[in-house]
Coordinates of C-alpha atoms and ligand atoms in Angstrom, one line a residue:
M208 CA -100.6 -34.7 -54.3
K209 CA -99.8 -38.0 -52.6
M210 CA -99.5 -40.9 -55.2
P211 CA -100.3 -44.5 -54.3
A212 CA -96.6 -45.3 -54.3
D213 CA -96.0 -42.6 -51.7
H214 CA -98.8 -44.1 -49.5
I215 CA -97.3 -47.6 -49.9
R216 CA -93.7 -46.6 -49.1
E217 CA -94.9 -44.6 -46.1
E218 CA -96.9 -47.5 -44.7
I219 CA -94.1 -50.0 -45.2
S220 CA -91.6 -47.6 -43.6
Q221 CA -93.9 -47.3 -40.6
T222 CA -95.1 -50.9 -40.1
G223 CA -92.7 -53.1 -42.1
A224 CA -93.8 -55.3 -45.0
I225 CA -97.5 -55.0 -45.9
S226 CA -99.8 -57.8 -47.3
F227 CA -100.3 -57.8 -51.1
A228 CA -104.0 -57.2 -50.4
R229 CA -103.1 -53.9 -48.7
F230 CA -100.8 -53.0 -51.6
M231 CA -103.7 -53.6 -54.0
E232 CA -106.1 -51.6 -51.9
L233 CA -103.8 -48.6 -51.9
A234 CA -102.9 -48.9 -55.6
L235 CA -106.5 -49.1 -56.8
Y236 CA -108.4 -47.1 -54.2
C237 CA -106.4 -44.6 -52.3
P238 CA -108.3 -41.3 -52.4
E239 CA -107.8 -39.1 -55.4
T240 CA -104.9 -40.9 -57.0
G241 CA -105.8 -44.6 -56.8
Y242 CA -106.3 -46.3 -60.2
Y243 CA -110.1 -46.4 -59.9
E244 CA -110.3 -43.0 -58.2
K245 CA -108.5 -40.7 -60.6
K246 CA -109.9 -41.3 -64.0
K247 CA -113.0 -42.8 -65.5
D248 CA -111.8 -43.7 -69.0
N249 CA -109.6 -46.6 -67.9
V250 CA -112.4 -49.0 -69.0
G251 CA -113.0 -49.3 -72.8
R252 CA -111.1 -49.3 -76.0
Q253 CA -109.4 -46.0 -75.3
G254 CA -108.4 -47.2 -71.8
D255 CA -106.6 -50.2 -70.4
F256 CA -109.1 -53.1 -70.8
I257 CA -112.5 -53.8 -72.2
T258 CA -115.5 -55.1 -70.3
S259 CA -118.9 -56.4 -71.6
V260 CA -120.2 -53.0 -70.9
S261 CA -117.7 -51.2 -73.1
V262 CA -118.4 -53.6 -76.0
G263 CA -121.6 -51.7 -76.5
S264 CA -125.2 -51.2 -75.2
L265 CA -126.4 -54.7 -76.1
F266 CA -125.1 -56.3 -72.9
G267 CA -127.1 -53.8 -70.7
E268 CA -130.2 -54.2 -73.0
L269 CA -130.2 -58.0 -72.6
L270 CA -129.8 -57.6 -68.8
A271 CA -132.6 -55.1 -68.8
F272 CA -134.9 -57.6 -70.5
Q273 CA -134.0 -60.3 -68.0
F274 CA -134.4 -58.0 -65.0
A275 CA -137.8 -56.9 -66.3
G276 CA -138.9 -60.6 -66.3
W277 CA -137.6 -61.1 -62.8
L278 CA -139.2 -57.9 -61.5
D279 CA -142.5 -58.9 -63.0
E280 CA -142.4 -62.1 -60.9
L281 CA -141.7 -60.1 -57.7
K282 CA -144.1 -57.2 -58.5
N283 CA -147.3 -58.4 -56.8
R284 CA -145.5 -59.1 -53.5
H285 CA -143.8 -55.8 -52.9
E286 CA -144.5 -52.1 -53.4
K287 CA -141.2 -50.5 -54.5
L288 CA -138.9 -52.7 -56.4
Q289 CA -135.2 -51.9 -56.8
I290 CA -132.5 -52.6 -59.2
I291 CA -129.3 -52.2 -57.3
E292 CA -125.9 -52.0 -59.1
A293 CA -122.5 -52.2 -57.5
G294 CA -119.2 -51.4 -59.3
A295 CA -121.1 -49.0 -61.6
H296 CA -117.9 -47.1 -62.5
D297 CA -118.9 -44.3 -64.9
G298 CA -122.6 -45.3 -65.0
K299 CA -122.6 -46.6 -68.6
L300 CA -124.3 -49.9 -67.7
A301 CA -126.9 -48.2 -65.6
A302 CA -127.7 -45.8 -68.5
D303 CA -128.0 -48.8 -71.0
I304 CA -130.4 -50.6 -68.7
L305 CA -132.5 -47.6 -67.8
N306 CA -132.7 -46.5 -71.5
W307 CA -134.0 -49.9 -72.5
L308 CA -136.5 -50.1 -69.7
Q309 CA -137.8 -46.6 -70.4
I310 CA -138.5 -47.5 -74.0
H311 CA -139.6 -51.1 -73.8
R312 CA -141.1 -51.4 -70.2
P313 CA -142.3 -47.8 -69.4
V314 CA -144.8 -48.9 -66.7
L315 CA -142.1 -50.9 -64.9
F316 CA -139.5 -48.2 -65.5
S317 CA -141.7 -45.6 -63.6
A318 CA -142.4 -48.1 -60.8
I319 CA -138.8 -49.0 -59.9
E320 CA -135.9 -47.3 -58.2
Y321 CA -132.3 -47.8 -59.5
T322 CA -129.8 -47.6 -56.7
I323 CA -126.0 -47.5 -57.1
L324 CA -123.9 -48.8 -54.3
E325 CA -120.9 -46.4 -54.5
P326 CA -118.4 -45.8 -51.7
S327 CA -116.3 -43.3 -53.7
P328 CA -117.3 -39.7 -53.9
A329 CA -115.3 -39.2 -57.2
R330 CA -117.1 -42.1 -59.0
R331 CA -120.4 -41.1 -57.6
Q332 CA -119.9 -37.7 -59.3
W333 CA -119.1 -39.3 -62.7
Q334 CA -122.3 -41.5 -62.4
Q335 CA -124.4 -38.5 -61.4
E336 CA -123.3 -36.6 -64.6
K337 CA -124.0 -39.6 -66.8
L338 CA -127.4 -40.5 -65.2
S339 CA -128.7 -36.9 -64.9
P340 CA -131.5 -37.6 -67.5
F341 CA -133.1 -40.2 -65.1
S342 CA -134.9 -39.1 -62.0
N343 CA -135.3 -42.5 -60.4
V344 CA -131.6 -43.1 -59.6
R345 CA -130.4 -43.1 -56.0
W346 CA -127.0 -43.6 -54.4
R347 CA -126.0 -45.5 -51.3
S348 CA -122.5 -45.6 -50.0
S349 CA -122.2 -49.4 -49.3
V350 CA -123.8 -52.7 -48.5
N351 CA -123.1 -51.9 -44.8
S352 CA -125.0 -48.7 -44.6
S353 CA -128.0 -49.0 -42.3
Q354 CA -131.1 -49.0 -44.4
P355 CA -134.1 -51.3 -44.5
P356 CA -133.6 -54.4 -46.8
S357 CA -134.7 -54.0 -50.4
A358 CA -136.7 -56.2 -52.7
G359 CA -135.5 -56.7 -56.3
I360 CA -132.2 -57.3 -58.0
L361 CA -128.7 -56.6 -56.7
F362 CA -126.1 -57.1 -59.4
S363 CA -122.6 -56.3 -60.5
N364 CA -120.4 -56.8 -63.6
E365 CA -116.7 -57.2 -62.9
L366 CA -116.9 -56.0 -59.4
L367 CA -115.7 -59.1 -57.5
D368 CA -112.5 -59.3 -59.5
A369 CA -111.6 -55.8 -58.4
F370 CA -111.6 -56.5 -54.6
P371 CA -108.1 -56.8 -53.1
V372 CA -106.8 -60.4 -53.1
Q373 CA -104.6 -62.2 -50.6
R374 CA -101.8 -64.1 -52.4
L375 CA -100.8 -67.3 -50.7
G376 CA -97.6 -69.1 -51.5
W377 CA -96.4 -72.7 -50.8
D378 CA -93.1 -73.2 -49.0
A379 CA -92.2 -76.7 -50.3
S380 CA -89.3 -77.3 -47.9
G381 CA -91.1 -76.1 -44.8
R382 CA -94.3 -77.7 -46.1
Q383 CA -96.4 -74.7 -45.1
W384 CA -98.3 -71.8 -46.7
F385 CA -97.1 -68.2 -46.3
E386 CA -98.6 -64.9 -47.5
W387 CA -97.0 -62.8 -50.1
G388 CA -96.2 -59.4 -48.8
V389 CA -94.6 -56.3 -50.2
T390 CA -91.6 -54.6 -48.8
L391 CA -89.0 -51.9 -49.7
D392 CA -85.5 -52.6 -51.0
G393 CA -84.1 -49.0 -51.0
E394 CA -86.7 -47.2 -53.1
L395 CA -87.8 -50.4 -54.9
L396 CA -90.9 -52.4 -54.1
R397 CA -90.1 -56.1 -53.6
W398 CA -92.0 -59.3 -52.8
S399 CA -91.5 -60.7 -49.3
R400 CA -92.9 -63.6 -47.3
L401 CA -95.2 -63.1 -44.4
P402 CA -96.1 -65.8 -41.9
L403 CA -99.6 -67.2 -42.2
A404 CA -101.4 -68.9 -39.3
A405 CA -102.9 -72.2 -40.4
S406 CA -106.2 -71.1 -38.8
S407 CA -106.5 -68.3 -41.4
L408 CA -106.2 -70.6 -44.5
P409 CA -109.3 -70.8 -46.7
A410 CA -111.2 -74.0 -46.8
N411 CA -110.1 -74.9 -50.4
I412 CA -106.5 -74.8 -49.3
V413 CA -107.0 -76.6 -46.0
N414 CA -108.8 -79.5 -47.9
L415 CA -106.0 -80.0 -50.5
P416 CA -105.0 -83.7 -50.6
A417 CA -101.6 -84.5 -49.2
A418 CA -100.7 -86.2 -52.6
L419 CA -101.2 -82.8 -54.4
L420 CA -99.1 -80.9 -51.9
E421 CA -96.3 -83.4 -52.6
V422 CA -96.1 -82.2 -56.2
L423 CA -96.7 -78.4 -55.7
P424 CA -93.5 -76.6 -56.6
D425 CA -91.9 -74.1 -54.2
Q426 CA -93.6 -70.7 -54.3
Y427 CA -96.7 -72.2 -55.9
T428 CA -99.2 -69.3 -55.6
I429 CA -102.9 -69.0 -55.4
E430 CA -105.2 -66.0 -54.6
T431 CA -108.1 -65.8 -52.2
S432 CA -110.4 -62.8 -51.7
P433 CA -111.9 -62.6 -48.2
A434 CA -113.0 -59.0 -49.1
A435 CA -115.1 -60.2 -52.0
E436 CA -116.6 -63.0 -50.0
S437 CA -117.6 -60.7 -47.1
W438 CA -119.0 -58.1 -49.6
W439 CA -121.2 -60.8 -51.1
H440 CA -122.4 -61.9 -47.7
A441 CA -123.2 -58.4 -46.7
A442 CA -125.0 -57.8 -50.1
A443 CA -127.2 -60.8 -49.4
G444 CA -128.1 -59.2 -46.1
I445 CA -129.7 -56.1 -47.7
L446 CA -131.9 -58.2 -50.0
S447 CA -135.3 -59.1 -48.4
H448 CA -136.5 -60.8 -51.6
G449 CA -135.1 -61.1 -55.1
K450 CA -131.9 -62.0 -56.8
L451 CA -128.2 -61.4 -56.2
L452 CA -126.2 -61.7 -59.4
A453 CA -122.5 -61.5 -60.3
I454 CA -121.0 -61.6 -63.7
D455 CA -117.2 -61.9 -63.7
Y456 CA -114.3 -64.1 -64.9
G457 CA -113.6 -66.8 -62.4
F458 CA -113.1 -70.4 -61.5
T459 CA -114.7 -73.0 -59.2
D460 CA -112.6 -74.3 -56.3
D461 CA -111.4 -77.3 -58.4
E462 CA -110.5 -75.1 -61.4
M463 CA -108.7 -72.6 -59.1
I464 CA -106.1 -75.1 -58.0
S465 CA -104.3 -76.3 -61.0
P466 CA -100.7 -77.6 -60.5
A467 CA -99.8 -76.2 -63.9
R468 CA -100.8 -72.6 -63.0
T469 CA -98.0 -71.9 -60.6
K470 CA -98.3 -68.2 -60.3
G471 CA -102.0 -67.8 -59.7
T472 CA -104.3 -65.6 -61.8
L473 CA -103.2 -62.2 -60.6
R474 CA -102.3 -59.8 -63.4
A475 CA -102.0 -56.1 -64.3
Y476 CA -103.6 -54.4 -67.4
H477 CA -102.2 -51.3 -69.0
R478 CA -103.3 -50.1 -72.4
H479 CA -104.6 -53.6 -73.3
H480 CA -101.3 -55.2 -72.4
V481 CA -101.3 -57.9 -69.7
T482 CA -98.3 -58.2 -67.4
D483 CA -97.5 -60.1 -64.3
D484 CA -95.3 -57.3 -63.0
V485 CA -98.1 -56.3 -60.6
L486 CA -95.9 -54.2 -58.3
A487 CA -94.9 -51.8 -61.1
N488 CA -96.4 -48.3 -61.3
P489 CA -99.0 -48.6 -58.5
G490 CA -102.0 -46.6 -59.5
D491 CA -101.3 -46.6 -63.2
Q492 CA -102.3 -50.1 -64.0
D493 CA -105.3 -52.2 -63.2
L494 CA -104.8 -55.2 -60.9
T495 CA -107.2 -58.1 -61.0
A496 CA -107.5 -61.8 -60.3
H497 CA -110.0 -64.5 -61.1
V498 CA -113.0 -64.8 -58.8
N499 CA -113.4 -68.0 -56.8
F500 CA -117.1 -68.6 -57.5
S501 CA -117.3 -71.6 -55.1
A502 CA -116.3 -69.4 -52.2
I503 CA -118.7 -66.6 -53.3
Q504 CA -121.5 -69.2 -53.7
K505 CA -120.8 -70.5 -50.1
A506 CA -120.8 -66.9 -48.7
G507 CA -124.3 -66.3 -50.2
E508 CA -125.7 -69.7 -49.0
A509 CA -124.3 -68.9 -45.5
A510 CA -126.4 -65.7 -45.7
G511 CA -129.5 -67.8 -46.5
L512 CA -129.6 -67.5 -50.3
R513 CA -130.4 -70.3 -52.6
T514 CA -128.2 -70.9 -55.7
E515 CA -130.3 -70.7 -58.8
T516 CA -127.8 -70.6 -61.7
F517 CA -124.1 -70.9 -62.2
C518 CA -123.3 -70.9 -65.9
T519 CA -121.1 -69.3 -68.5
Q520 CA -121.8 -65.8 -69.9
P521 CA -122.6 -67.3 -73.4
Q522 CA -125.2 -69.6 -71.8
F523 CA -126.7 -66.9 -69.8
L524 CA -127.0 -64.4 -72.6
T525 CA -128.2 -67.0 -75.2
R526 CA -131.0 -68.0 -72.8
I527 CA -132.0 -64.4 -72.5
L528 CA -132.1 -64.0 -76.2
A529 CA -134.2 -67.2 -76.6
K530 CA -136.7 -65.8 -74.1
A531 CA -136.9 -62.5 -76.0
V532 CA -137.6 -64.0 -79.4
P533 CA -141.3 -64.7 -78.8
E534 CA -141.7 -61.1 -77.8
K535 CA -140.0 -60.0 -81.1
L536 CA -137.4 -58.2 -79.1
F537 CA -133.8 -58.3 -80.4
A538 CA -135.3 -60.2 -83.3
S539 CA -133.7 -58.0 -86.0
M540 CA -130.3 -57.3 -84.8
D541 CA -128.2 -55.0 -87.0
A542 CA -124.6 -55.9 -88.0
R543 CA -123.3 -53.8 -85.0
Q544 CA -125.4 -55.7 -82.5
I545 CA -124.5 -59.1 -84.0
R546 CA -120.8 -58.1 -83.6
Q547 CA -121.4 -57.1 -80.0
F548 CA -123.2 -60.5 -79.3
Q549 CA -120.3 -62.4 -80.8
T550 CA -117.7 -60.5 -78.7
L551 CA -119.8 -61.1 -75.5
T552 CA -120.1 -64.9 -76.2
H553 CA -117.3 -66.1 -78.4
P554 CA -114.7 -68.3 -76.7
E555 CA -111.9 -66.2 -78.1
H556 CA -113.4 -63.0 -76.7
L557 CA -115.4 -62.5 -73.5
G558 CA -117.2 -65.8 -73.8
R559 CA -114.3 -67.9 -72.5
A560 CA -113.7 -67.0 -68.9
F561 CA -116.9 -65.1 -67.9
R562 CA -119.4 -66.8 -65.5
V563 CA -122.7 -65.8 -64.1
L564 CA -123.8 -66.6 -60.5
V565 CA -127.5 -66.0 -59.6
Q566 CA -128.7 -66.6 -56.0
S567 CA -132.1 -65.7 -54.6
R568 CA -134.1 -65.2 -51.5
Ligands
LIG245 C1 -113.4 -53.6 -63.4 S1 -114.4 -52.2 -63.0 C2 -115.9 -52.6 -63.8 C3 -116.8 -51.5 -64.2 C4 -118.1 -51.8 -64.8 N1 -119.0 -52.5 -64.0 C5 -117.9 -52.5 -66.2 O1 -118.2 -53.7 -66.2 O2 -117.5 -51.9 -67.1 C6 -114.7 -52.4 -61.3 C7 -115.4 -51.2 -60.7 O3 -115.8 -51.6 -59.3 C8 -115.5 -50.5 -58.4 N2 -115.5 -51.0 -57.1 C9 -114.5 -51.6 -56.4 N3 -114.9 -51.9 -55.1 C10 -116.1 -51.4 -55.0 C11 -117.1 -51.5 -53.9 N4 -116.8 -52.0 -52.7 N5 -118.3 -50.9 -54.1 C12 -118.7 -50.4 -55.3 N6 -117.8 -50.3 -56.4 C13 -116.6 -50.8 -56.2 C14 -114.2 -50.0 -59.0 O4 -113.9 -48.7 -58.6 C15 -114.5 -50.0 -60.5 O5 -115.2 -48.8 -60.9

């Protein structure tokens, strides 16, 4: 079977150095052997990294409560409401949300359809196994497939950080930006510099003040994710009414460019160890970078969405909890649920870097 490293070497041999974004795409998603195609237990304590979903079912239950509130507001205007999830991986978050709705909002549960946007046949199969108890789950291959727009909620947890990123580097002596590429040195994968047309620079780089460029060290690096931005724009396009929501770690434009963070935010995870050796063992380690939420927000607004909320995960989840108290939901959390809430919100755990963006139409 052809491994990601074989695909990468073959492509470099044929075309010359490839962009890092192409390297990341092949390492994570090449059919059958890419990191996210070949096994489903890479997320969670037994895998390479944890997410809010793998902390326990509380995260999905709190989202389900919030989604029920939003869907109640939309209910009178539209017949069939949808919850649409992207980046569903093994289907655990979908199961947590559907279980909660079935028990606590049975009427709404039977009125909605839960759709998973899933381009990968392998992942779709894992999800079908996990979600077999539910008859109201559908699949759709991507945001680009031609189907009528949907009303409801389209959401993702840690999807945007998994899109391939472009790595841009600053050439201090030439006073210009280049793109980091990947090439071969014998059998070894090495970084190389690719030319970058000034016209393809993202807005946050173009607008950097000259005084800041003066102090940027040579090879100062920053990531950008045109793939995540165009996905968000397309996702907005399939929503006739409702909310588009992303939960992920990320920065605003201003936070993204910090002279002190000279190597960007790109990193690899393997068995809960973080490394910046992102070219090592393609397909065996996760690759990820912080999301630029300002760019995502602009992509949604360009597709006609209104920004409702941009806040931290602790703020978002605490507000949900506060709304649930009068309904006596989540009122008597047991020790296990309290631990989960702390992990989701504490600044030393998932509360530090995670943000929530909600846009609506
Ligand atoms: C970091 S994992 C997060 C999984 C899960 N949402 C969680 O929070 O535990 C990212 C997931 O997004 C999937 N993914 C990447 N690109 C995608 C796309 N265009 N559409 C749907 N899923 C995608 C990956 O395969 C992977 O399963």
